[in-house]
Amino acid sequence: MVPSASSRPMYHLCKHDRFFIVRWEETTLRALREIEGELVRYQRSVGHPLVYISLADDRTRNPDAEVQRALVDFVDRHRDALAHVYVVLESKGFAAAAQRAVLSSMMMISGRRGVVTVKSSMAEAVSEALPGLGTSWPQVSAAMERDGVHSAKP
């Protein structure tokens, strides 16, 4: 957990098995650099590509254009270290569904289809990623709880 200028944490991080999960409160370049360092160290210690899950909800501040570009660059730089990237947008309603659809379309158009998948819940993302990883949703959920990475939806 890293505080922002408002003393609110910018993110919460959970590392479990081959999962690297970030619950964003505020996506900033500083926070992204810190996450990147953690990702590199953790992936080296695990010795296998990681499943990266980026988790946001209604309370998460939307990143500005510079941070959005940095996020795309981050994924491109670490393709070898990442088995897959899931963007979980847990917001509800029509606007949230439209945001997920737009983000999915952008990933397809940019050539990141199959690398980045957009989901509406952690359970969806983890369930899709689990086959062959040797862990379970209850174990991942318990690790998230342990590390303060709370999901709005089960």
Coordinates of C-alpha atoms in Angstrom, one line a residue:
M1 CA 0.0 0.0 0.0
V2 CA 1.4 3.3 -1.1
P3 CA -0.1 6.7 0.1
S4 CA -1.0 9.4 -2.3
A5 CA -0.7 13.1 -1.6
S6 CA -4.1 13.0 0.1
S7 CA -2.7 10.2 2.3
R8 CA -5.1 7.8 0.7
P9 CA -3.3 4.7 -0.7
M10 CA -2.7 4.7 -4.4
Y11 CA -2.9 0.9 -4.7
H12 CA -3.0 -2.3 -2.7
L13 CA -0.9 -5.3 -3.9
C14 CA -1.4 -9.0 -3.6
K15 CA 1.2 -11.6 -4.7
H16 CA 0.0 -15.2 -4.6
D17 CA 1.5 -18.1 -6.5
R18 CA 1.6 -16.9 -10.1
F19 CA -1.0 -14.1 -9.5
F20 CA 0.1 -10.4 -9.3
I21 CA -3.0 -8.4 -8.4
V22 CA -3.2 -4.6 -8.1
R23 CA -6.3 -2.9 -6.7
W24 CA -5.9 0.7 -7.9
E25 CA -7.3 3.6 -5.9
E26 CA -5.4 6.2 -8.0
T27 CA -3.3 5.3 -11.0
T28 CA -0.2 7.5 -11.1
L29 CA 3.1 7.3 -12.9
R30 CA 4.9 7.0 -9.5
A31 CA 2.6 4.1 -8.5
L32 CA 3.1 2.4 -11.8
R33 CA 6.9 2.6 -11.5
E34 CA 6.7 1.1 -8.1
I35 CA 4.4 -1.7 -9.3
E36 CA 6.7 -2.3 -12.2
G37 CA 9.7 -2.9 -9.9
E38 CA 7.6 -5.2 -7.7
L39 CA 6.4 -7.1 -10.8
V40 CA 9.9 -7.7 -12.1
R41 CA 11.2 -8.9 -8.7
Y42 CA 8.3 -11.2 -8.1
Q43 CA 8.3 -12.7 -11.5
R44 CA 12.0 -13.5 -11.2
S45 CA 11.4 -15.1 -7.8
V46 CA 8.5 -17.2 -9.1
G47 CA 10.4 -18.2 -12.3
H48 CA 7.2 -18.3 -14.5
P49 CA 5.2 -15.8 -16.3
L50 CA 2.6 -14.1 -14.1
V51 CA -1.1 -13.5 -14.4
Y52 CA -1.4 -9.7 -13.8
I53 CA -4.8 -8.5 -12.6
S54 CA -5.6 -4.8 -12.5
L55 CA -8.6 -4.1 -10.4
A56 CA -10.7 -0.9 -10.3
D57 CA -14.2 0.1 -9.3
D58 CA -16.4 3.2 -9.0
R59 CA -14.1 4.7 -6.4
T60 CA -11.0 4.4 -8.6
R61 CA -9.9 7.6 -10.2
N62 CA -9.6 7.3 -14.0
P63 CA -6.0 7.6 -15.2
D64 CA -5.1 10.6 -17.3
A65 CA -3.9 10.2 -20.9
E66 CA -0.2 10.1 -19.9
V67 CA -0.8 7.3 -17.4
Q68 CA -3.0 5.4 -19.9
R69 CA -0.1 5.4 -22.4
A70 CA 2.3 4.4 -19.6
L71 CA 0.0 1.4 -18.7
V72 CA 0.0 0.2 -22.3
D73 CA 3.8 0.6 -22.5
F74 CA 4.1 -1.3 -19.2
V75 CA 2.2 -4.3 -20.7
D76 CA 4.2 -4.2 -23.9
R77 CA 7.5 -4.1 -21.9
H78 CA 6.7 -7.0 -19.8
R79 CA 4.9 -9.4 -22.3
D80 CA 7.5 -12.1 -21.6
A81 CA 7.0 -11.9 -17.8
L82 CA 3.2 -11.9 -18.1
A83 CA 1.2 -15.0 -19.0
H84 CA -1.9 -12.8 -19.3
V85 CA -3.3 -9.4 -18.2
Y86 CA -6.8 -9.0 -16.9
V87 CA -8.4 -5.6 -16.4
V88 CA -11.2 -6.0 -13.9
L89 CA -13.6 -3.0 -13.9
E90 CA -16.1 -3.8 -11.2
S91 CA -18.3 -0.7 -11.7
K92 CA -21.9 -1.4 -12.3
G93 CA -24.5 -0.1 -14.7
F94 CA -24.7 0.9 -18.4
A95 CA -21.8 3.3 -18.3
A96 CA -19.5 0.6 -16.8
A97 CA -20.6 -2.0 -19.3
A98 CA -19.9 0.6 -22.1
Q99 CA -16.4 1.3 -20.6
R100 CA -15.6 -2.4 -20.5
A101 CA -16.7 -2.7 -24.2
V102 CA -14.7 0.3 -25.3
L103 CA -11.6 -1.0 -23.5
S104 CA -12.0 -4.5 -25.0
S105 CA -12.3 -3.0 -28.4
M106 CA -9.2 -0.9 -27.9
M107 CA -7.2 -4.0 -26.9
M108 CA -8.4 -5.8 -30.0
I109 CA -7.6 -2.9 -32.4
S110 CA -4.2 -2.3 -30.8
G111 CA -3.1 -5.9 -31.3
R112 CA -3.3 -6.9 -27.6
R113 CA -6.2 -9.3 -28.0
G114 CA -5.2 -12.5 -26.3
V115 CA -2.8 -10.6 -24.1
V116 CA -5.3 -8.3 -22.3
T117 CA -8.8 -9.3 -21.3
V118 CA -11.4 -7.1 -19.7
K119 CA -13.7 -8.6 -17.1
S120 CA -16.4 -7.3 -14.7
S121 CA -15.4 -9.4 -11.6
M122 CA -12.4 -10.9 -10.0
A123 CA -14.1 -14.3 -9.9
E124 CA -14.4 -14.2 -13.7
A125 CA -10.7 -13.3 -14.2
V126 CA -9.3 -15.7 -11.7
S127 CA -11.5 -18.6 -12.9
E128 CA -10.4 -18.0 -16.5
A129 CA -6.7 -17.9 -15.4
L130 CA -6.7 -20.8 -13.0
P131 CA -6.4 -23.9 -15.2
G132 CA -2.9 -25.3 -14.9
L133 CA -1.8 -22.9 -12.2
G134 CA -2.1 -25.2 -9.2
T135 CA -4.1 -22.8 -6.9
S136 CA -7.8 -22.1 -6.4
W137 CA -10.2 -19.2 -6.2
P138 CA -10.5 -19.7 -2.4
Q139 CA -6.7 -19.5 -2.0
V140 CA -6.5 -16.4 -4.2
S141 CA -9.4 -14.8 -2.4
A142 CA -7.8 -15.5 1.0
A143 CA -4.5 -14.0 -0.2
M144 CA -6.3 -10.9 -1.4
E145 CA -8.0 -10.5 2.0
R146 CA -4.7 -11.0 3.8
D147 CA -3.1 -8.3 1.7
G148 CA -6.0 -5.8 1.9
V149 CA -6.9 -6.2 -1.8
H150 CA -10.6 -6.1 -1.6
S151 CA -12.9 -6.9 -4.4
A152 CA -16.3 -5.3 -4.6
K153 CA -17.8 -8.4 -6.1
P154 CA -17.1 -12.1 -5.1

